[in-house]
Every structure is written in structure tokens, then in C-alpha cells.
PDB file of C-alpha atoms in Angstrom:
ATOM      1  CA  MET A  29       0.000   0.000   0.000  1.00 36.00           C
ATOM      2  CA  ARG A  30       2.842   2.322   0.827  1.00 43.00           C
ATOM      3  CA  GLN A  31       4.529   1.552  -2.488  1.00 44.00           C
ATOM      4  CA  MET A  32       1.311   2.439  -4.313  1.00 45.00           C
ATOM      5  CA  SER A  33       1.419   5.848  -2.631  1.00 62.00           C
ATOM      6  CA  ILE A  34       4.888   6.382  -4.079  1.00 66.00           C
ATOM      7  CA  LEU A  35       3.553   5.642  -7.548  1.00 68.00           C
ATOM      8  CA  ASP A  36       0.548   7.923  -7.017  1.00 66.00           C
ATOM      9  CA  SER A  37       2.914  10.909  -6.878  1.00 66.00           C
ATOM     10  CA  PHE A  38       3.817  10.215 -10.516  1.00 66.00           C
ATOM     11  CA  THR A  39       0.303   9.435 -11.766  1.00 70.00           C
ATOM     12  CA  LYS A  40      -2.375  11.290  -9.826  1.00 75.00           C
ATOM     13  CA  TYR A  41      -0.356  14.534  -9.732  1.00 73.00           C
ATOM     14  CA  ARG A  42       1.260  14.170 -13.136  1.00 78.00           C
ATOM     15  CA  GLU A  43       0.263  17.615 -14.444  1.00 81.00           C
ATOM     16  CA  LEU A  44       1.522  19.400 -11.332  1.00 79.00           C
ATOM     17  CA  LEU A  45       4.745  17.423 -11.493  1.00 80.00           C
ATOM     18  CA  ASN A  46       5.280  18.418 -15.120  1.00 83.00           C
ATOM     19  CA  GLU A  47       4.576  22.066 -14.307  1.00 84.00           C
ATOM     20  CA  LEU A  48       7.058  22.149 -11.417  1.00 82.00           C
ATOM     21  CA  THR A  49       9.681  20.366 -13.491  1.00 82.00           C
ATOM     22  CA  MET A  50       9.356  22.846 -16.347  1.00 82.00           C
ATOM     23  CA  ARG A  51       9.519  25.740 -13.884  1.00 80.00           C
ATOM     24  CA  GLU A  52      12.720  24.288 -12.437  1.00 78.00           C
ATOM     25  CA  ILE A  53      14.285  23.973 -15.889  1.00 76.00           C
ATOM     26  CA  LYS A  54      13.296  27.441 -17.097  1.00 72.00           C
ATOM     27  CA  GLN A  55      14.272  29.364 -13.968  1.00 72.00           C
ATOM     28  CA  ARG A  56      17.770  27.914 -13.788  1.00 66.00           C
ATOM     29  CA  TYR A  57      19.038  29.529 -16.986  1.00 62.00           C
ATOM     30  CA  LYS A  58      16.508  32.352 -17.277  1.00 60.00           C
ATOM     31  CA  GLN A  59      19.051  35.195 -17.420  1.00 51.00           C
ATOM     32  CA  SER A  60      22.002  33.219 -18.756  1.00 53.00           C
ATOM     33  CA  VAL A  61      23.588  34.161 -22.087  1.00 48.00           C
ATOM     34  CA  LEU A  62      24.578  30.598 -22.976  1.00 54.00           C
ATOM     35  CA  GLY A  63      21.470  29.090 -21.385  1.00 57.00           C
ATOM     36  CA  TYR A  64      21.193  25.330 -21.687  1.00 63.00           C
ATOM     37  CA  ALA A  65      24.663  25.127 -23.229  1.00 65.00           C
ATOM     38  CA  TRP A  66      26.006  25.166 -19.671  1.00 63.00           C
ATOM     39  CA  VAL A  67      24.443  21.742 -19.162  1.00 65.00           C
ATOM     40  CA  ILE A  68      26.830  20.395 -21.800  1.00 69.00           C
ATOM     41  CA  LEU A  69      29.818  22.656 -21.141  1.00 67.00           C
ATOM     42  CA  ASN A  70      30.143  22.033 -17.382  1.00 70.00           C
ATOM     43  CA  PRO A  71      30.715  18.250 -17.487  1.00 68.00           C
ATOM     44  CA  PHE A  72      32.681  18.571 -20.745  1.00 68.00           C
ATOM     45  CA  PHE A  73      35.301  20.963 -19.352  1.00 69.00           C
ATOM     46  CA  GLN A  74      35.372  19.051 -16.081  1.00 68.00           C
ATOM     47  CA  MET A  75      36.172  15.947 -18.108  1.00 67.00           C
ATOM     48  CA  LEU A  76      38.952  17.746 -20.023  1.00 66.00           C
ATOM     49  CA  VAL A  77      40.661  18.898 -16.834  1.00 66.00           C
ATOM     50  CA  MET A  78      40.364  15.502 -15.155  1.00 63.00           C
ATOM     51  CA  ALA A  79      41.509  13.682 -18.294  1.00 61.00           C
ATOM     52  CA  PHE A  80      44.634  15.847 -18.462  1.00 58.00           C
ATOM     53  CA  VAL A  81      45.472  15.398 -14.782  1.00 61.00           C
ATOM     54  CA  PHE A  82      44.732  11.708 -14.382  1.00 61.00           C
ATOM     55  CA  SER A  83      45.724  10.315 -17.792  1.00 57.00           C
ATOM     56  CA  ILE A  84      48.723  12.489 -18.718  1.00 56.00           C
ATOM     57  CA  ILE A  85      50.170  13.516 -15.354  1.00 51.00           C
ATOM     58  CA  MET A  86      49.169  10.640 -13.061  1.00 50.00           C
ATOM     59  CA  ARG A  87      48.704   8.057 -15.851  1.00 58.00           C
ATOM     60  CA  ILE A  88      45.874   6.114 -14.226  1.00 60.00           C
ATOM     61  CA  PRO A  89      45.241   2.805 -16.089  1.00 55.00           C
ATOM     62  CA  HIS A  90      41.744   2.093 -17.434  1.00 56.00           C
ATOM     63  CA  LEU A  91      39.643  -0.398 -19.442  1.00 57.00           C
ATOM     64  CA  GLY A  92      41.585  -0.413 -22.688  1.00 70.00           C
ATOM     65  CA  VAL A  93      39.624   2.517 -24.130  1.00 77.00           C
ATOM     66  CA  PRO A  94      40.773   6.142 -24.486  1.00 80.00           C
ATOM     67  CA  TYR A  95      40.743   7.708 -21.045  1.00 81.00           C
ATOM     68  CA  PRO A  96      38.512  10.699 -21.981  1.00 82.00           C
ATOM     69  CA  ILE A  97      35.593   8.442 -22.889  1.00 87.00           C
ATOM     70  CA  PHE A  98      36.337   6.100 -19.963  1.00 88.00           C
ATOM     71  CA  LEU A  99      36.171   9.096 -17.631  1.00 85.00           C
ATOM     72  CA  TYR A 100      33.099  10.595 -19.296  1.00 86.00           C
ATOM     73  CA  ALA A 101      31.194   7.310 -18.966  1.00 89.00           C
ATOM     74  CA  GLY A 102      31.602   7.575 -15.204  1.00 90.00           C
ATOM     75  CA  LEU A 103      31.460  11.339 -14.837  1.00 89.00           C
ATOM     76  CA  LEU A 104      28.076  11.806 -16.543  1.00 91.00           C
ATOM     77  CA  PRO A 105      26.045   9.481 -14.274  1.00 93.00           C
ATOM     78  CA  TRP A 106      27.951  10.753 -11.245  1.00 95.00           C
ATOM     79  CA  THR A 107      27.174  14.367 -12.204  1.00 91.00           C
ATOM     80  CA  LEU A 108      23.500  13.464 -12.555  1.00 94.00           C
ATOM     81  CA  PHE A 109      23.573  11.856  -9.116  1.00 96.00           C
ATOM     82  CA  SER A 110      25.406  14.680  -7.338  1.00 93.00           C
ATOM     83  CA  ASN A 111      23.417  17.453  -9.034  1.00 91.00           C
ATOM     84  CA  SER A 112      20.152  15.695  -8.187  1.00 94.00           C
ATOM     85  CA  LEU A 113      21.076  15.455  -4.503  1.00 96.00           C
ATOM     86  CA  ASN A 114      22.279  19.065  -4.330  1.00 93.00           C
ATOM     87  CA  ALA A 115      19.031  20.278  -5.882  1.00 92.00           C
ATOM     88  CA  ALA A 116      16.748  17.967  -3.910  1.00 93.00           C
ATOM     89  CA  VAL A 117      18.224  18.851  -0.518  1.00 94.00           C
ATOM     90  CA  ASN A 118      16.822  22.396  -0.910  1.00 91.00           C
ATOM     91  CA  ALA A 119      13.612  21.397  -2.671  1.00 89.00           C
ATOM     92  CA  LEU A 120      11.376  22.034   0.350  1.00 88.00           C
ATOM     93  CA  VAL A 121      13.196  25.142   1.575  1.00 86.00           C
ATOM     94  CA  ALA A 122      13.027  26.753  -1.875  1.00 83.00           C
ATOM     95  CA  ASN A 123       9.279  26.128  -2.102  1.00 81.00           C
ATOM     96  CA  ALA A 124       8.358  27.266   1.396  1.00 77.00           C
ATOM     97  CA  GLY A 125       5.677  29.605   0.023  1.00 78.00           C
ATOM     98  CA  LEU A 126       3.772  26.809  -1.672  1.00 79.00           C
ATOM     99  CA  ILE A 127       4.115  24.482   1.311  1.00 79.00           C
ATOM    100  CA  THR A 128       2.329  26.939   3.620  1.00 76.00           C
ATOM    101  CA  LYS A 129      -0.467  27.809   1.165  1.00 77.00           C
ATOM    102  CA  ILE A 130      -1.831  24.700  -0.523  1.00 73.00           C
ATOM    103  CA  TYR A 131      -1.651  20.975   0.062  1.00 76.00           C
ATOM    104  CA  PHE A 132      -0.409  18.276  -2.263  1.00 76.00           C
ATOM    105  CA  PRO A 133       2.172  15.543  -1.666  1.00 81.00           C
ATOM    106  CA  ARG A 134       5.379  17.374  -0.791  1.00 86.00           C
ATOM    107  CA  GLU A 135       7.566  14.705  -2.378  1.00 90.00           C
ATOM    108  CA  ILE A 136       6.562  16.180  -5.723  1.00 90.00           C
ATOM    109  CA  PHE A 137       9.030  19.006  -5.053  1.00 90.00           C
ATOM    110  CA  VAL A 138      11.792  16.418  -4.735  1.00 93.00           C
ATOM    111  CA  ILE A 139      10.687  14.474  -7.797  1.00 92.00           C
ATOM    112  CA  SER A 140      10.516  17.606  -9.960  1.00 91.00           C
ATOM    113  CA  THR A 141      14.089  18.625  -9.122  1.00 92.00           C
ATOM    114  CA  ILE A 142      15.349  15.143  -9.998  1.00 94.00           C
ATOM    115  CA  MET A 143      13.411  15.110 -13.261  1.00 92.00           C
ATOM    116  CA  ALA A 144      14.884  18.497 -14.200  1.00 90.00           C
ATOM    117  CA  LYS A 145      18.370  17.068 -13.685  1.00 90.00           C
ATOM    118  CA  MET A 146      17.428  14.105 -15.871  1.00 91.00           C
ATOM    119  CA  VAL A 147      16.696  16.569 -18.686  1.00 88.00           C
ATOM    120  CA  ASP A 148      20.151  18.083 -18.153  1.00 85.00           C
ATOM    121  CA  PHE A 149      21.629  14.594 -18.284  1.00 89.00           C
ATOM    122  CA  ALA A 150      19.898  13.848 -21.592  1.00 88.00           C
ATOM    123  CA  LEU A 151      21.340  17.018 -23.115  1.00 84.00           C
ATOM    124  CA  SER A 152      24.852  16.327 -21.843  1.00 84.00           C
ATOM    125  CA  LEU A 153      24.769  12.882 -23.458  1.00 87.00           C
ATOM    126  CA  THR A 154      25.197  14.525 -26.868  1.00 86.00           C
ATOM    127  CA  ILE A 155      28.924  15.048 -26.259  1.00 85.00           C
ATOM    128  CA  PHE A 156      29.281  11.452 -25.097  1.00 87.00           C
ATOM    129  CA  VAL A 157      27.673  10.209 -28.318  1.00 88.00           C
ATOM    130  CA  VAL A 158      30.125  12.334 -30.309  1.00 86.00           C
ATOM    131  CA  PHE A 159      32.984  10.807 -28.326  1.00 85.00           C
ATOM    132  CA  MET A 160      31.757   7.288 -29.024  1.00 88.00           C
ATOM    133  CA  ILE A 161      31.656   8.035 -32.746  1.00 89.00           C
ATOM    134  CA  TYR A 162      35.058   9.724 -32.711  1.00 86.00           C
ATOM    135  CA  PHE A 163      36.762   6.901 -30.786  1.00 84.00           C
ATOM    136  CA  LYS A 164      34.850   4.279 -32.809  1.00 87.00           C
ATOM    137  CA  VAL A 165      33.395   2.488 -29.798  1.00 86.00           C
ATOM    138  CA  ALA A 166      31.480  -0.583 -30.978  1.00 86.00           C
ATOM    139  CA  ILE A 167      27.853  -0.897 -29.884  1.00 88.00           C
ATOM    140  CA  SER A 168      26.252  -4.217 -28.967  1.00 91.00           C
ATOM    141  CA  TRP A 169      22.748  -5.207 -27.903  1.00 92.00           C
ATOM    142  CA  ASN A 170      24.004  -5.252 -24.314  1.00 93.00           C
ATOM    143  CA  ILE A 171      23.734  -1.475 -24.345  1.00 93.00           C
ATOM    144  CA  LEU A 172      20.010  -2.019 -23.636  1.00 95.00           C
ATOM    145  CA  TRP A 173      21.097  -2.821 -20.079  1.00 96.00           C
ATOM    146  CA  VAL A 174      21.477   0.952 -19.685  1.00 96.00           C
ATOM    147  CA  VAL A 175      17.706   1.198 -19.111  1.00 96.00           C
ATOM    148  CA  PRO A 176      17.491  -0.963 -15.936  1.00 96.00           C
ATOM    149  CA  ILE A 177      20.833   0.412 -14.706  1.00 97.00           C
ATOM    150  CA  PHE A 178      19.496   3.955 -15.053  1.00 97.00           C
ATOM    151  CA  ALA A 179      16.278   2.951 -13.281  1.00 96.00           C
ATOM    152  CA  ILE A 180      18.236   1.551 -10.319  1.00 97.00           C
ATOM    153  CA  GLN A 181      20.280   4.749 -10.141  1.00 97.00           C
ATOM    154  CA  GLN A 182      17.138   6.876 -10.018  1.00 96.00           C
ATOM    155  CA  LEU A 183      15.538   4.702  -7.335  1.00 96.00           C
ATOM    156  CA  PHE A 184      18.654   5.136  -5.211  1.00 97.00           C
ATOM    157  CA  THR A 185      18.795   8.879  -5.894  1.00 97.00           C
ATOM    158  CA  TYR A 186      15.110   9.409  -5.085  1.00 96.00           C
ATOM    159  CA  GLY A 187      15.259   7.468  -1.834  1.00 95.00           C
ATOM    160  CA  LEU A 188      18.318   9.365  -0.619  1.00 96.00           C
ATOM    161  CA  SER A 189      16.845  12.697  -1.789  1.00 96.00           C
ATOM    162  CA  LEU A 190      13.721  12.171   0.316  1.00 95.00           C
ATOM    163  CA  PHE A 191      15.866  11.694   3.423  1.00 95.00           C
ATOM    164  CA  LEU A 192      17.995  14.760   2.692  1.00 95.00           C
ATOM    165  CA  ALA A 193      15.143  17.102   1.736  1.00 94.00           C
ATOM    166  CA  ALA A 194      13.129  16.340   4.874  1.00 93.00           C
ATOM    167  CA  ALA A 195      16.120  16.436   7.218  1.00 93.00           C
ATOM    168  CA  ASN A 196      17.438  19.699   5.729  1.00 93.00           C
ATOM    169  CA  LEU A 197      14.165  21.427   6.529  1.00 89.00           C
ATOM    170  CA  PHE A 198      14.911  20.892  10.226  1.00 89.00           C
ATOM    171  CA  TYR A 199      18.709  21.044  10.165  1.00 88.00           C
ATOM    172  CA  ARG A 200      19.987  23.435   7.484  1.00 86.00           C
ATOM    173  CA  ASP A 201      23.583  22.339   8.078  1.00 87.00           C
ATOM    174  CA  ILE A 202      22.846  19.266   5.969  1.00 92.00           C
ATOM    175  CA  GLN A 203      22.948  21.245   2.717  1.00 89.00           C
ATOM    176  CA  TYR A 204      26.497  22.380   3.518  1.00 89.00           C
ATOM    177  CA  LEU A 205      27.631  19.003   4.805  1.00 93.00           C
ATOM    178  CA  LEU A 206      26.301  17.342   1.661  1.00 94.00           C
ATOM    179  CA  GLY A 207      28.883  19.031  -0.570  1.00 90.00           C
ATOM    180  CA  LEU A 208      31.729  17.560   1.491  1.00 92.00           C
ATOM    181  CA  ILE A 209      30.129  14.115   1.587  1.00 94.00           C
ATOM    182  CA  ILE A 210      29.618  14.067  -2.183  1.00 94.00           C
ATOM    183  CA  LEU A 211      33.253  15.060  -2.774  1.00 91.00           C
ATOM    184  CA  ILE A 212      34.533  12.258  -0.534  1.00 92.00           C
ATOM    185  CA  TRP A 213      31.999   9.826  -2.001  1.00 93.00           C
ATOM    186  CA  MET A 214      33.200  10.552  -5.534  1.00 90.00           C
ATOM    187  CA  TYR A 215      36.769   9.545  -4.672  1.00 87.00           C
ATOM    188  CA  LEU A 216      35.458   6.362  -3.043  1.00 87.00           C
ATOM    189  CA  THR A 217      33.585   5.572  -6.265  1.00 91.00           C
ATOM    190  CA  PRO A 218      35.346   4.465  -9.493  1.00 88.00           C
ATOM    191  CA  VAL A 219      34.550   7.643 -11.391  1.00 88.00           C
ATOM    192  CA  ILE A 220      38.114   8.603 -12.305  1.00 85.00           C
ATOM    193  CA  TYR A 221      39.721   5.189 -11.882  1.00 84.00           C
ATOM    194  CA  SER A 222      38.958   1.534 -12.519  1.00 83.00           C
ATOM    195  CA  THR A 223      38.127  -0.986  -9.790  1.00 80.00           C
ATOM    196  CA  GLU A 224      40.898  -3.144 -11.219  1.00 77.00           C
ATOM    197  CA  LEU A 225      43.347  -0.823  -9.454  1.00 75.00           C
ATOM    198  CA  PHE A 226      42.237  -2.354  -6.152  1.00 76.00           C
ATOM    199  CA  PRO A 227      43.406  -5.780  -4.923  1.00 74.00           C
ATOM    200  CA  GLU A 228      40.742  -8.341  -5.791  1.00 77.00           C
ATOM    201  CA  LYS A 229      40.155  -9.319  -2.162  1.00 75.00           C
ATOM    202  CA  TYR A 230      39.049  -5.751  -1.365  1.00 75.00           C
ATOM    203  CA  ARG A 231      36.768  -5.181  -4.348  1.00 76.00           C
ATOM    204  CA  TRP A 232      33.731  -6.502  -2.454  1.00 78.00           C
ATOM    205  CA  ILE A 233      33.657  -3.115  -0.715  1.00 80.00           C
ATOM    206  CA  PHE A 234      32.424  -1.539  -3.947  1.00 82.00           C
ATOM    207  CA  GLN A 235      29.358  -3.809  -3.877  1.00 81.00           C
ATOM    208  CA  LEU A 236      28.174  -1.927  -0.793  1.00 84.00           C
ATOM    209  CA  ASN A 237      28.355   1.349  -2.740  1.00 91.00           C
ATOM    210  CA  PRO A 238      25.430   1.369  -5.209  1.00 93.00           C
ATOM    211  CA  MET A 239      26.982   4.192  -7.240  1.00 95.00           C
ATOM    212  CA  ALA A 240      30.180   2.173  -7.702  1.00 94.00           C
ATOM    213  CA  VAL A 241      28.137  -0.764  -8.975  1.00 94.00           C
ATOM    214  CA  ILE A 242      26.090   1.481 -11.250  1.00 96.00           C
ATOM    215  CA  ILE A 243      29.063   3.272 -12.816  1.00 95.00           C
ATOM    216  CA  ASN A 244      30.906  -0.004 -13.363  1.00 93.00           C
ATOM    217  CA  ALA A 245      27.768  -1.410 -14.984  1.00 95.00           C
ATOM    218  CA  TYR A 246      27.462   1.555 -17.360  1.00 96.00           C
ATOM    219  CA  ARG A 247      31.059   1.123 -18.495  1.00 93.00           C
ATOM    220  CA  GLN A 248      30.693  -2.612 -18.909  1.00 93.00           C
ATOM    221  CA  VAL A 249      27.649  -2.417 -21.189  1.00 94.00           C
ATOM    222  CA  VAL A 250      28.519   0.772 -23.093  1.00 93.00           C
ATOM    223  CA  LEU A 251      32.304   0.644 -23.488  1.00 89.00           C
ATOM    224  CA  ALA A 252      33.073  -3.072 -23.179  1.00 88.00           C
ATOM    225  CA  GLY A 253      29.868  -4.296 -24.825  1.00 88.00           C
ATOM    226  CA  GLY A 254      29.397  -6.906 -22.115  1.00 91.00           C
ATOM    227  CA  VAL A 255      26.814  -7.869 -19.534  1.00 93.00           C
ATOM    228  CA  PRO A 256      26.924  -6.130 -16.145  1.00 93.00           C
ATOM    229  CA  ASN A 257      27.725  -8.026 -12.969  1.00 90.00           C
ATOM    230  CA  LEU A 258      24.194  -9.210 -12.242  1.00 93.00           C
ATOM    231  CA  ARG A 259      24.948 -10.175  -8.648  1.00 91.00           C
ATOM    232  CA  SER A 260      26.302  -6.715  -7.829  1.00 90.00           C
ATOM    233  CA  LEU A 261      23.452  -5.074  -9.716  1.00 94.00           C
ATOM    234  CA  ALA A 262      20.905  -7.119  -7.749  1.00 94.00           C
ATOM    235  CA  ILE A 263      22.521  -5.984  -4.489  1.00 92.00           C
ATOM    236  CA  ALA A 264      22.359  -2.364  -5.682  1.00 93.00           C
ATOM    237  CA  LEU A 265      18.682  -2.805  -6.544  1.00 95.00           C
ATOM    238  CA  VAL A 266      17.850  -4.260  -3.131  1.00 95.00           C
ATOM    239  CA  LEU A 267      19.754  -1.490  -1.329  1.00 94.00           C
ATOM    240  CA  SER A 268      18.034   1.135  -3.484  1.00 95.00           C
ATOM    241  CA  MET A 269      14.577  -0.265  -2.749  1.00 95.00           C
ATOM    242  CA  ILE A 270      15.286  -0.419   0.986  1.00 95.00           C
ATOM    243  CA  LEU A 271      16.523   3.174   0.897  1.00 95.00           C
ATOM    244  CA  LEU A 272      13.507   4.314  -1.137  1.00 94.00           C
ATOM    245  CA  ILE A 273      10.956   2.712   1.191  1.00 94.00           C
ATOM    246  CA  GLY A 274      12.785   3.980   4.280  1.00 95.00           C
ATOM    247  CA  GLY A 275      13.216   7.447   2.804  1.00 94.00           C
ATOM    248  CA  TYR A 276       9.557   7.632   1.815  1.00 93.00           C
ATOM    249  CA  LYS A 277       8.359   6.600   5.283  1.00 93.00           C
ATOM    250  CA  PHE A 278      10.718   9.098   6.911  1.00 94.00           C
ATOM    251  CA  PHE A 279       9.522  11.874   4.589  1.00 93.00           C
ATOM    252  CA  LYS A 280       5.840  11.108   5.159  1.00 90.00           C
ATOM    253  CA  LYS A 281       6.289  10.897   8.914  1.00 90.00           C
ATOM    254  CA  LEU A 282       7.577  14.477   8.997  1.00 89.00           C
ATOM    255  CA  GLU A 283       5.390  15.880   6.221  1.00 86.00           C
ATOM    256  CA  GLY A 284       2.650  17.015   8.615  1.00 81.00           C
ATOM    257  CA  VAL A 285       4.922  19.551  10.300  1.00 81.00           C
ATOM    258  CA  PHE A 286       6.713  20.880   7.207  1.00 82.00           C
ATOM    259  CA  ALA A 287       4.526  23.997   7.132  1.00 74.00           C
ATOM    260  CA  ASP A 288       5.420  24.790  10.755  1.00 74.00           C
ATOM    261  CA  VAL A 289       9.181  24.839  10.261  1.00 69.00           C
ATOM    262  CA  VAL A 290       9.708  26.445   6.838  1.00 66.00           C
TER     263      VAL A 290
END
């Protein structure tokens, strides 16, 4: 029954969700000269800097593909994840006026911010496609695994976002602490390096990090043309579902007092 309530946010309030998502997208680059080009330029230049530092200066080994595309395959989903969390943590605070005036499920604010970041992600993929063509990366049918991998990533992101958004309404330090946590988390996730750099007996640690599993899975199906590690992916799915259900219950438990603390 609780899971049906989660789905109702996407179905019963679909029009409101679309409206809030479009508002989020339009407001972000409203007075920007380059506008939506920043969605593509930010991860692209970040990739160039990292590629120079880690492939030319530090010479980090990778999966037998050019390091720029190896890095980009991990950087894009990580950027989606980190940007979604950074936006979602302030989703309730930024919409305090609406929270105190009318009622609808407050998780829609969180969902709309995540969906807006998904639009950014879709736009930024254009450079990655160009890279794949330039480096002549072969495509196999296993690339269809991207769909369930992406779904698992979004389940994990949504569950964690619900926790952060609700907690930040009561303790505003969380939005500042989150930036530090994401930075540390990125270096504990194989975004800029390969898991093969670690001794095999310690690689099980990555299975407890859903984002490590997800990024490895993206690279395996897109760059290597193989099948993802289904055992690790199943663990990531279970952890994501547990986090989503727990995050939703936590969010709903506090929802009744949101209007009193904004």
C-alpha cells in the first residue's frame, strides 16, 4: 500500500509534477547568455581537466579505451547523481511559500528537481555520443542494459533525496555538509579510476556502494559491450529499494509539520 502511494505521486499529480519540473528547468538559466549550453559545457570541461590530470600527469590505467571516454562514462552518471542530490536537498526550503499555502504531496518538489536534472543529463549525453563516434566504440545489444541500470540509479537517488530534503528542513547544516560528503563519495567511487586498481580481495567493498556498482555497470555495457555483474546489480537494486521505502516513510512521517518549520 505504501509503495502504491509512491507511484501515485507520478500518476495522480502528473500535471503538477510536469509544471514544477518545467519551472525548475526554465528558472535555472533564465538570465544566462549561454542558457542550456552550460548543461553540456560544465561536465565537458570538467572531463577535459580531469583527463589531463589523471591520464597524462598521473597516468591512471583504465579499461583499454581512451581515457577521456572512460572518464566521461563515469562522470556523466555521477554528475547526474550529485546534481540531483544538491538540488533535492533544498527542494522544500526553496518552495516554502507553496508548502504553507496549498496541500499536495510534498515529495513532488523532490521528484521535480530530480526530473529536471534528468533533462540536463539527456542534453549532456550529446557530447558522449560524439565521443563514441570519434573513438569508434562498438555498440552491442548489451547497451540495452542501460535502461534498468538507469532505473536503479534513479531509485537510489530518489530514496536518498527524500531523506535529505526532509532532514534539511529541520537542520539546514545538511545542505552544507552534503557538498563535502559528495566530494569524498566521488573519490570512493570508481569515477576517475577503474576498480581493477584495487586488490581483488578488497573489491567486495564496492558492492556496498550502489553508485560504484552502477558506474561499473554503465562502463561494462557501453564501453566493453558486455553484460553487467548481475549479482552486484541485484545488491544495488535491493539497497536502493530499501533506501527508497525507508526514505519515503521518513519523509511522510515528517510531512505534517513541514509547514510549521519552513
